[in-house]
mmCIF file of C-alpha atoms and ligand atoms in Angstrom:
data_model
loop_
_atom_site.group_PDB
_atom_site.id
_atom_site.type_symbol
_atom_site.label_atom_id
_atom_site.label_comp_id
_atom_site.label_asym_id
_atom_site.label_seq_id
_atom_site.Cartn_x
_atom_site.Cartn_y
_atom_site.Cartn_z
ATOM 1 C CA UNK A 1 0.000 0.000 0.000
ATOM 2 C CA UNK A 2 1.023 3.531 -0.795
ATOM 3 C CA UNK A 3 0.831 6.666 0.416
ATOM 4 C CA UNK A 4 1.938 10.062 -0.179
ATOM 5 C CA UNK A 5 3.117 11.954 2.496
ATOM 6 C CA UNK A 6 6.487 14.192 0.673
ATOM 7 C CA UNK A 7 6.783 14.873 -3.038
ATOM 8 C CA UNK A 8 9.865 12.153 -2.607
ATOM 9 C CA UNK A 9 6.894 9.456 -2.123
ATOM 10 C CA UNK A 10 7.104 9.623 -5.607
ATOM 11 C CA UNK A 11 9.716 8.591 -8.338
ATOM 12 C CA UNK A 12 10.001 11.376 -11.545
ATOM 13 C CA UNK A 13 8.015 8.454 -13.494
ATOM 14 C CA UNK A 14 4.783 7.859 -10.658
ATOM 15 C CA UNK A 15 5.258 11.729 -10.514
ATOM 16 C CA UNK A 16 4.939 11.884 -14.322
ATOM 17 C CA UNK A 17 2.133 9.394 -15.064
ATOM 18 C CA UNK A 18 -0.044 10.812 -12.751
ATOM 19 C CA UNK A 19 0.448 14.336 -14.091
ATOM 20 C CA UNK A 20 0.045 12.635 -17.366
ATOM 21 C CA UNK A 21 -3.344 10.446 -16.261
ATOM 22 C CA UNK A 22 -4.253 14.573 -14.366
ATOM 23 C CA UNK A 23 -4.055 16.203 -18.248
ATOM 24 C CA UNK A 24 -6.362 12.977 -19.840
ATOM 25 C CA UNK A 25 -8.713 13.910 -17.364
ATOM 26 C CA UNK A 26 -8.734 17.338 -17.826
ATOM 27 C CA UNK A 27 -9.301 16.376 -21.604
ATOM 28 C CA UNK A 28 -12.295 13.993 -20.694
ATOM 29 C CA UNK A 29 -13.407 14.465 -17.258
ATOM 30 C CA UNK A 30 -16.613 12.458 -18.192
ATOM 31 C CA UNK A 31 -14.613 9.073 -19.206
ATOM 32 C CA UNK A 32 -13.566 9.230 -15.361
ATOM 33 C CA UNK A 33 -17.221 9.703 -14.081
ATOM 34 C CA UNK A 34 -17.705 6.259 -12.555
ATOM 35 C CA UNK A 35 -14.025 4.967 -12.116
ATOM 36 C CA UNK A 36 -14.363 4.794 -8.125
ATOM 37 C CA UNK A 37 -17.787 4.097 -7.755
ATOM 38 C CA UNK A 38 -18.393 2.263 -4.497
ATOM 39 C CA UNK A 39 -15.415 3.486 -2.884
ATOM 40 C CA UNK A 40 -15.177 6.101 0.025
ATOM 41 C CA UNK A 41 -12.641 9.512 0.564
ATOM 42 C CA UNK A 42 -12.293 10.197 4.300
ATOM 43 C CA UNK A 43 -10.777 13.930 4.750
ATOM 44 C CA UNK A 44 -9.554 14.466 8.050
ATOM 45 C CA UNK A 45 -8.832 17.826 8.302
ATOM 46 C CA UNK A 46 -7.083 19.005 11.535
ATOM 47 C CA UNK A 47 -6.780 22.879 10.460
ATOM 48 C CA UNK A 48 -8.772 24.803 8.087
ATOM 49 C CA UNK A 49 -9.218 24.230 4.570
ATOM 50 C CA UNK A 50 -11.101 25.655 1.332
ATOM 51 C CA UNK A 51 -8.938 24.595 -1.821
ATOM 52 C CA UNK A 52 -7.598 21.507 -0.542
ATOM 53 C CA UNK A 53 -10.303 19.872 0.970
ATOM 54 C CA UNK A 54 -12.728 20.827 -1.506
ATOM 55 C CA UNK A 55 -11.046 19.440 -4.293
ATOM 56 C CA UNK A 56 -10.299 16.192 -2.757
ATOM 57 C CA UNK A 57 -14.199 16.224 -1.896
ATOM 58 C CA UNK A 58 -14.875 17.105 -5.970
ATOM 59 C CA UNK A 59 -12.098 14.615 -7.136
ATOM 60 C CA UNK A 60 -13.895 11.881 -5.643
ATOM 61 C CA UNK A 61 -17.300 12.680 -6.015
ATOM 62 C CA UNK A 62 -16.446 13.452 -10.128
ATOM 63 C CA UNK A 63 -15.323 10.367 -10.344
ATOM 64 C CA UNK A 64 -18.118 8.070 -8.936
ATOM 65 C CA UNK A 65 -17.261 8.233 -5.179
ATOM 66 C CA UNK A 66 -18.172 9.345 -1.561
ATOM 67 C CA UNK A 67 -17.236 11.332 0.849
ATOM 68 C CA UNK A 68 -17.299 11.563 4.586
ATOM 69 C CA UNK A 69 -14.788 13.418 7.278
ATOM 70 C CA UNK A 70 -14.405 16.360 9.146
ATOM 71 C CA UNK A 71 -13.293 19.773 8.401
ATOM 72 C CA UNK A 72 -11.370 21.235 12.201
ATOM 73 C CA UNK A 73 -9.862 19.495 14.699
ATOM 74 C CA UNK A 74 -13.416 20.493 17.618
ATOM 75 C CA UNK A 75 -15.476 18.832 15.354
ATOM 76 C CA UNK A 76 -14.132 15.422 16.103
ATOM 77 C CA UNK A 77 -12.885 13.669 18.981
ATOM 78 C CA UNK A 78 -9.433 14.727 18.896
ATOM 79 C CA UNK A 79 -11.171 17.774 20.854
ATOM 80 C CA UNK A 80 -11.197 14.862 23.331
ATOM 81 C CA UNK A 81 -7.991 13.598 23.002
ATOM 82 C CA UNK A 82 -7.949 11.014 20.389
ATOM 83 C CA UNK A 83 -4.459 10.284 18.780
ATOM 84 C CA UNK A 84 -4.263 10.587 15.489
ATOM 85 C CA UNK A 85 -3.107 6.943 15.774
ATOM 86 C CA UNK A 86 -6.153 5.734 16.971
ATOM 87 C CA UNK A 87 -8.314 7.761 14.941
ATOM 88 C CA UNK A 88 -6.652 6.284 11.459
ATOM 89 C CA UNK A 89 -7.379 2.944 12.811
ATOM 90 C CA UNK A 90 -10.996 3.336 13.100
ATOM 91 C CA UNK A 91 -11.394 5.460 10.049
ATOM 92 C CA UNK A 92 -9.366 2.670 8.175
ATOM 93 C CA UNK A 93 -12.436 0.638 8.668
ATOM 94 C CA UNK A 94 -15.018 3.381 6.842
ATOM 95 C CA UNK A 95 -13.264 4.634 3.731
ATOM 96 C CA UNK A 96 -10.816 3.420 1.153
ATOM 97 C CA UNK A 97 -8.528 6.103 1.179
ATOM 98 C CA UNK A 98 -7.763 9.436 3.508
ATOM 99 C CA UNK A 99 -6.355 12.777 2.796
ATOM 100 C CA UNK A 100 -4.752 14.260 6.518
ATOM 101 C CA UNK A 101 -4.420 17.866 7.105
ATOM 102 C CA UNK A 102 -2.527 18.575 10.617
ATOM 103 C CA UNK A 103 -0.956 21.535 12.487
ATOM 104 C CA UNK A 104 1.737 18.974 13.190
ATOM 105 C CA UNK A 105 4.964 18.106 11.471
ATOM 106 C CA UNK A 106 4.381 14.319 11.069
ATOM 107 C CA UNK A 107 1.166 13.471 11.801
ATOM 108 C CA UNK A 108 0.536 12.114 8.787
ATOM 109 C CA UNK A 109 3.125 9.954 8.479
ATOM 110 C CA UNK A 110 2.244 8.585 12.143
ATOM 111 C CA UNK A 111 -1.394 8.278 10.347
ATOM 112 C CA UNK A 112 0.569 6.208 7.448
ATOM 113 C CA UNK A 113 1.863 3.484 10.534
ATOM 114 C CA UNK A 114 -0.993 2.700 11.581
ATOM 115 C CA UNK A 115 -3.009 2.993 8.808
ATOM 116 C CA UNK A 116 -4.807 0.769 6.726
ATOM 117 C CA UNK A 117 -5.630 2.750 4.026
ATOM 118 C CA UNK A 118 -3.628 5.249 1.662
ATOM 119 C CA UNK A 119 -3.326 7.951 3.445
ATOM 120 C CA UNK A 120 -2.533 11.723 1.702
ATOM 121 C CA UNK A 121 -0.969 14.128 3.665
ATOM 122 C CA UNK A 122 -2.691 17.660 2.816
ATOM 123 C CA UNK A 123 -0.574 19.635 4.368
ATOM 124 C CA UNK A 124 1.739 19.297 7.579
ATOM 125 C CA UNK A 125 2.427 22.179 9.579
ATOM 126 C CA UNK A 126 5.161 24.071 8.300
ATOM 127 C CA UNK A 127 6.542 20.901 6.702
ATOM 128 C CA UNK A 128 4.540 19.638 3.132
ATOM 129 C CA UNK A 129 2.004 19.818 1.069
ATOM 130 C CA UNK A 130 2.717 17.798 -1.668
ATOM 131 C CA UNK A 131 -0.976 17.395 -3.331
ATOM 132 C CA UNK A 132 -0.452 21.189 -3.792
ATOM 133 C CA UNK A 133 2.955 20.761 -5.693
ATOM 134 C CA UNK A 134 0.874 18.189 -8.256
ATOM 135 C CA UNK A 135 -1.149 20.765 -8.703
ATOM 136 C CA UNK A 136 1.619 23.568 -9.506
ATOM 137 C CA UNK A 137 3.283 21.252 -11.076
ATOM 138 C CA UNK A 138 0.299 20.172 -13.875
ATOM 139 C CA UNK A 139 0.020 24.016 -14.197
ATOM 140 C CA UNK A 140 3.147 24.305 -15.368
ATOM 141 C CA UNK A 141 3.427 20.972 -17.494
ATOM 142 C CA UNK A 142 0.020 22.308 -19.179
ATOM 143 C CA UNK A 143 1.236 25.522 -19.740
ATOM 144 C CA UNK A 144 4.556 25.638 -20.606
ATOM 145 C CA UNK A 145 4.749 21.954 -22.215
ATOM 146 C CA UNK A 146 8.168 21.355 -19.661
ATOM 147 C CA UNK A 147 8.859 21.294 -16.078
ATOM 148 C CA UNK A 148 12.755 21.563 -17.133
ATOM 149 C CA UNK A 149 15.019 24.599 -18.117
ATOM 150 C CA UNK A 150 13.149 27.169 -16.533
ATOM 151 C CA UNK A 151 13.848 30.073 -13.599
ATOM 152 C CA UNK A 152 11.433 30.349 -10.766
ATOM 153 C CA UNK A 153 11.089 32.708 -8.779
ATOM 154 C CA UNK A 154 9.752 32.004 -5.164
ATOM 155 C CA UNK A 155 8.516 34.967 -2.936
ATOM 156 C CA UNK A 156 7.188 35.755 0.095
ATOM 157 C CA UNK A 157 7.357 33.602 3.478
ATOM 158 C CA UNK A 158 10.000 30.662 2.692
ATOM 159 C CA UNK A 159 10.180 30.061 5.897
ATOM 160 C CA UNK A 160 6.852 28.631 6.955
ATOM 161 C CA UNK A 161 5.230 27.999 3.349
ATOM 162 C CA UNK A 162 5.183 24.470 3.517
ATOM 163 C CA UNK A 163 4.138 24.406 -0.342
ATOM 164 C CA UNK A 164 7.768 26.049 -0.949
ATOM 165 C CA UNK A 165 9.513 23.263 0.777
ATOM 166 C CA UNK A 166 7.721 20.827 -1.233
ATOM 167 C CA UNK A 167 7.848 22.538 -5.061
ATOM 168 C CA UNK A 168 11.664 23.023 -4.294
ATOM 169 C CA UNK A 169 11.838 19.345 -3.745
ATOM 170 C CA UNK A 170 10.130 18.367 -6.820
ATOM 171 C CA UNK A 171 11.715 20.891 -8.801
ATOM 172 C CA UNK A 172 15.005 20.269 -7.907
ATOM 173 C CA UNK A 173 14.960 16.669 -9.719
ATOM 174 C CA UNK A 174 14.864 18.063 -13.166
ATOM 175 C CA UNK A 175 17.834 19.437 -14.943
ATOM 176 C CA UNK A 176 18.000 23.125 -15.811
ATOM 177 C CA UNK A 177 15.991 24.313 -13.006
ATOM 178 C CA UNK A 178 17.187 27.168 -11.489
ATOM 179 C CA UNK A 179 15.268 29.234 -8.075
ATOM 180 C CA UNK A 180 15.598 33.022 -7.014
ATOM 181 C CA UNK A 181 14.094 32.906 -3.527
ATOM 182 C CA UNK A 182 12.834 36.192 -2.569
ATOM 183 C CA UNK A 183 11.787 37.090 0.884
ATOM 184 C CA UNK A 184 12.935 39.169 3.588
ATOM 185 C CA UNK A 185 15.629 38.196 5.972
ATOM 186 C CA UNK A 186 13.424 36.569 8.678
ATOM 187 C CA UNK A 187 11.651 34.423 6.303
ATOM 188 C CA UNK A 188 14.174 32.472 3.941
ATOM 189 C CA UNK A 189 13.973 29.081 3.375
ATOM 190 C CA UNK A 190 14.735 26.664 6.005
ATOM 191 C CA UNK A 191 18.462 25.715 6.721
ATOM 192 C CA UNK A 192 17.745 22.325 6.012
ATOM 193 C CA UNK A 193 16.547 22.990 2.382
ATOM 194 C CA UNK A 194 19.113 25.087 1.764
ATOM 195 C CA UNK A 195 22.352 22.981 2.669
ATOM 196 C CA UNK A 196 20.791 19.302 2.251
ATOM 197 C CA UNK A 197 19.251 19.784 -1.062
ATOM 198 C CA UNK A 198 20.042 23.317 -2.587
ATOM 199 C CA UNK A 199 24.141 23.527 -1.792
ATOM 200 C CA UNK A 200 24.627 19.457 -1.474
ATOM 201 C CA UNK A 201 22.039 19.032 -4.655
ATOM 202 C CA UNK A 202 24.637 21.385 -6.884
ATOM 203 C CA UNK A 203 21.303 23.724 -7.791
ATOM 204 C CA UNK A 204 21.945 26.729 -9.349
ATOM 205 C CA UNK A 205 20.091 29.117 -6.320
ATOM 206 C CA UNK A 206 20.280 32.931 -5.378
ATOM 207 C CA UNK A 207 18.412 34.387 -1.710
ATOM 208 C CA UNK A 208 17.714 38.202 -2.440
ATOM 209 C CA UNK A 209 14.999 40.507 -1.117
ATOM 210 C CA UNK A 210 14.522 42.317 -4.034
ATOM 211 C CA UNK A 211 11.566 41.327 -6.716
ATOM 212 C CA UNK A 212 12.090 43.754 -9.226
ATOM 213 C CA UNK A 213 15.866 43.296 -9.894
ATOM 214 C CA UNK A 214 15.198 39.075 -10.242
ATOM 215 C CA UNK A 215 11.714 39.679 -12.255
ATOM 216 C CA UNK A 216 12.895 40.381 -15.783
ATOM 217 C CA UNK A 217 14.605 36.509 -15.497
ATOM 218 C CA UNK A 218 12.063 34.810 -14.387
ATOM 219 C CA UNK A 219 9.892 31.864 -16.662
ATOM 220 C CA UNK A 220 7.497 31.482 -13.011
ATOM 221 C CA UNK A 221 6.793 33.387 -10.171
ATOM 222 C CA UNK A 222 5.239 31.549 -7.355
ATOM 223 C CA UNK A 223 4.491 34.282 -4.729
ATOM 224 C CA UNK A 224 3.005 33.221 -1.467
ATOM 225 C CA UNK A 225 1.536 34.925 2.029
ATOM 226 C CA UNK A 226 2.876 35.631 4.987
ATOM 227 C CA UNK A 227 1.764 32.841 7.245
ATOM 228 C CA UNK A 228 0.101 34.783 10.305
ATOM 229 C CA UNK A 229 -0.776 31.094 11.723
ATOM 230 C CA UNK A 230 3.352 30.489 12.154
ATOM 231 C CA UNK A 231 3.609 32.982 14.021
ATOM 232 C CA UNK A 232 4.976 33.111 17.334
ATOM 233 C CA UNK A 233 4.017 36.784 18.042
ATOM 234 C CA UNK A 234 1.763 38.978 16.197
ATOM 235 C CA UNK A 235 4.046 42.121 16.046
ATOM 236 C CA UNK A 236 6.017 40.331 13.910
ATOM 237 C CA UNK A 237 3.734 39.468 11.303
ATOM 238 C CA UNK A 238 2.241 42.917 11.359
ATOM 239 C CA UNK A 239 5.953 43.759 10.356
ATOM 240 C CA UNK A 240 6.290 41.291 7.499
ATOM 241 C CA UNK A 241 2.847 40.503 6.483
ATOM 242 C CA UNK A 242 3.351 43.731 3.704
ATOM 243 C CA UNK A 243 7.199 43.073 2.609
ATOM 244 C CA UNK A 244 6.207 42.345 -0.993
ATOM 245 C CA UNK A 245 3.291 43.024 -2.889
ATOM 246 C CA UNK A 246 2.638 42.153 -6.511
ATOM 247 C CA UNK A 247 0.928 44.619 -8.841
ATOM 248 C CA UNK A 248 0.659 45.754 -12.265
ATOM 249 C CA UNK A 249 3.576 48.577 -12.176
ATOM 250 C CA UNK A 250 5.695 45.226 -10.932
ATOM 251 C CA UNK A 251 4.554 43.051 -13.391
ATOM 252 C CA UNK A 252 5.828 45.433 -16.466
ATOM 253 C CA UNK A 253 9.511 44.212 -15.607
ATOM 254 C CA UNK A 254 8.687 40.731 -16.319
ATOM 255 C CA UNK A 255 9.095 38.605 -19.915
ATOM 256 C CA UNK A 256 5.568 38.099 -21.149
ATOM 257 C CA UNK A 257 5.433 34.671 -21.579
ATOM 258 C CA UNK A 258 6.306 34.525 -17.486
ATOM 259 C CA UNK A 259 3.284 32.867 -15.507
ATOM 260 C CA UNK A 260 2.071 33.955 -11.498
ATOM 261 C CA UNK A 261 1.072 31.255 -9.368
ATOM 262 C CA UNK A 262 -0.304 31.224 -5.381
ATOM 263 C CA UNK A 263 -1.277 28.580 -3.912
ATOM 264 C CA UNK A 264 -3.845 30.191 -2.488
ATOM 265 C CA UNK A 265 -5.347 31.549 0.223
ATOM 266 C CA UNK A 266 -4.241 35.171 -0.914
ATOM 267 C CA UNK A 267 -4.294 37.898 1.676
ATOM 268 C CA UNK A 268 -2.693 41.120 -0.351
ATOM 269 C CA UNK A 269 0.793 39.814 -1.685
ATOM 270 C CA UNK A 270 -0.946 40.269 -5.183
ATOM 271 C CA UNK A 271 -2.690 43.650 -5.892
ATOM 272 C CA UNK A 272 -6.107 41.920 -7.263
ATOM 273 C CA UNK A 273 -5.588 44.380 -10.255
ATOM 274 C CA UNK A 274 -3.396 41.786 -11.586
ATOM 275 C CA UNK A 275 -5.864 39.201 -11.749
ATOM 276 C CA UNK A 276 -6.748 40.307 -15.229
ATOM 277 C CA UNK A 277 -3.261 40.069 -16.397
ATOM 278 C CA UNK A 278 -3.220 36.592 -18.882
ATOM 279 C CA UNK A 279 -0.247 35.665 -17.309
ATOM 280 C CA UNK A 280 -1.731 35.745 -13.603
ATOM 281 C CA UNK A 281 -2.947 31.365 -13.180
ATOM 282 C CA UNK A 282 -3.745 31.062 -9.915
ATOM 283 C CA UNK A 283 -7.852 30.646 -10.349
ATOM 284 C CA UNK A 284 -6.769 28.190 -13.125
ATOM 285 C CA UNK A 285 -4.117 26.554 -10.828
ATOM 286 C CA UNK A 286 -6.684 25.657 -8.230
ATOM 287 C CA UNK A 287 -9.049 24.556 -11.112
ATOM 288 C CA UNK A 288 -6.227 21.962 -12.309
ATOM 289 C CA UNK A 289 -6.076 20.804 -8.302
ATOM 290 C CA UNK A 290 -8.822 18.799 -9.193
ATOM 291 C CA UNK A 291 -8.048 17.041 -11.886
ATOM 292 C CA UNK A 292 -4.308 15.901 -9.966
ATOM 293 C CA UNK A 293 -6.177 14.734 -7.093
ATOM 294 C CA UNK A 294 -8.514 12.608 -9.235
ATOM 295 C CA UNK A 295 -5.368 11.208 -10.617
ATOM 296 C CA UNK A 296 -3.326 10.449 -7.460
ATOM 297 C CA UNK A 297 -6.872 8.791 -6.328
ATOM 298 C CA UNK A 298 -6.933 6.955 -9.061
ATOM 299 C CA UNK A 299 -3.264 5.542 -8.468
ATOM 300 C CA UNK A 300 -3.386 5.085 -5.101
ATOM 301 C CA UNK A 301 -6.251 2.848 -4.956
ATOM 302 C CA UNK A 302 -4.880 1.057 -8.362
ATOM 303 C CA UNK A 303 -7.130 1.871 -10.551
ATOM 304 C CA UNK A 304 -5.256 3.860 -12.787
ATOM 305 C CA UNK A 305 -5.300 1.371 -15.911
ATOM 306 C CA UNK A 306 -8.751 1.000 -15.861
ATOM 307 C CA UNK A 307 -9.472 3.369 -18.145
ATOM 308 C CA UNK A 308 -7.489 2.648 -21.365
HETATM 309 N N1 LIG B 401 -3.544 25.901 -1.240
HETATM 310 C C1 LIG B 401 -4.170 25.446 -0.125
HETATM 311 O O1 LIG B 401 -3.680 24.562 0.568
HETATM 312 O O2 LIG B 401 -5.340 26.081 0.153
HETATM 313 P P1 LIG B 401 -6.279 25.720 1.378
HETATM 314 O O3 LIG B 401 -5.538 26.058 2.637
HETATM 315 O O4 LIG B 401 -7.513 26.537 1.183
HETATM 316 O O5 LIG B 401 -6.552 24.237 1.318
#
């Protein structure tokens, strides 16, 4: 049994057949309407959730399933103190499959012991989120035909966006990738990332605070917000939460062929007067989150040859 709990879960070819089996759907959602029928998508979600939750729910439910979980942490008995390890036990027993969000580094993979289902972490903490990185990462297949050979930018918190640690670890597998990681002092990237798979990796990486210089280079800019729920004191974040802000003067220094992605929730690190801009994809980004998940669904519970 599988499960995917880091982007690492997954070899480049798992990694590229579902993204592959994501853009069929997208082609044909319909062929896919009844390929889980009968089976069951527990979401247990720990901390809250619009994008990600939602389109596991719609994955499932497109393609023949159910659904059944919970959507905060007080609405089920961990508000009573129920471990995680107990609760994967008895869920194992109602659904086929489970997709974990947690305010904890690692509860998902201490779901995945004990588990006997797939289970999918949604997001850990500061940690991963590495459903979100299959769907940045079908948004860029889809629209620029390559995930190779490209700049990205990254900008905003490093620190605590857990979908930055995950893209950089997916991204960092193909050749001719290279990142300009943009954020202010207190929020760069982890020292982890940086020495055990930037420096020791051999990637071609620059840490700068300034956009505008970096923008004209850039193929993708993946901005992201401030974290407030990281926080360990709300002056702080009241001091950051503003340190860059994309709008349409800033997006005249950059090629325009370059593409904008968030993962969403946005607070006001894009000006929404760039939401008209055709090279702004973030609506379209969480659009493609759907068809991903219906594809690591798919391959997780092994049915992803039965559509030929
Ligand atoms: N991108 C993302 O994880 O959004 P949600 O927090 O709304 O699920």
């Amino acid at each position: 049994m599988k499960h995917l709990i880091s982007p690492l879960d997954l070899s480049i070819e798992e990694l590229d057949q579902i993204l592959t089996l994501g853009q069929s759907i997208m082609k044909d959602p319909q062929k896919y309407a009844h390929v889980c029928d009968g089976k069951k998508l527990a979401t247990l979600f720990y901390e809250p959730s619009t994008r990600t939750r939602l389109s596991f729910e719609a994955a499932m439910l497109n393609l023949g399933g159910s659904v059944l979980g919970f959507s905060s942490a007080d609405s089920s008995s961990a508000a009573k103190g129920e471990s995680v390890a107990d609760t994967i036990r008895v869920i194992s027993s109602y659904a086929d499959i489970c997709a974990m969000r947690h305010p904890k580094e690692g509860a998902p993979t201490v779901a995945a012991m004990h588990s006997g289902i797939p289970v999918i972490n949604a997001g850990d903490g500061g940690h991963n989120h590495p459903t979100q990185t299959l769907t940045d990462l079908i948004t860029i297949k889809t629209l620029m035909g390559r995930l190779d050979h490209m700049t990205i930018g990254m900008c905003g918190d490093l620190k605590f966006g857990r979908t930055v640690h995950s893209l950089i670890n997916a991204m960092v597998r193909y050749p001719g990738v290279r990142f300009v990681l943009i954020s202010p002092d207190e929020l760069r990237i982890p020292d982890y990332l940086r020495q055990e798979v930037l420096i020791d990796g051999n990637m071609d990486f620059v840490e700068t605070k300034d956009l505008e210089k970096y923008m004209p280079e850039l193929d993708v800019l993946y901005m992201t917000r401030v974290q407030r729920e990281r926080f360990f004191n709300e002056e702080d974040y009241i001091r950051l939460k503003d340190s860059f802000i994309l709008d349409a003067a800033k997006m005249q220094y950059a090629k325009k062929d370059m593409y904008v992605l968030h993962p969403l929730p946005r607070v006001n690190e894009i000006s929404t007067e760039v939401d008209k801009d055709p090279r702004a994809v973030y609506f379209l980004q969480a659009k493609y989150g759907v068809y991903v998940r219906m594809a690591l669904i798919m391959t997780l519970l092994g049915l992803e040859d039965s559509i030929c």
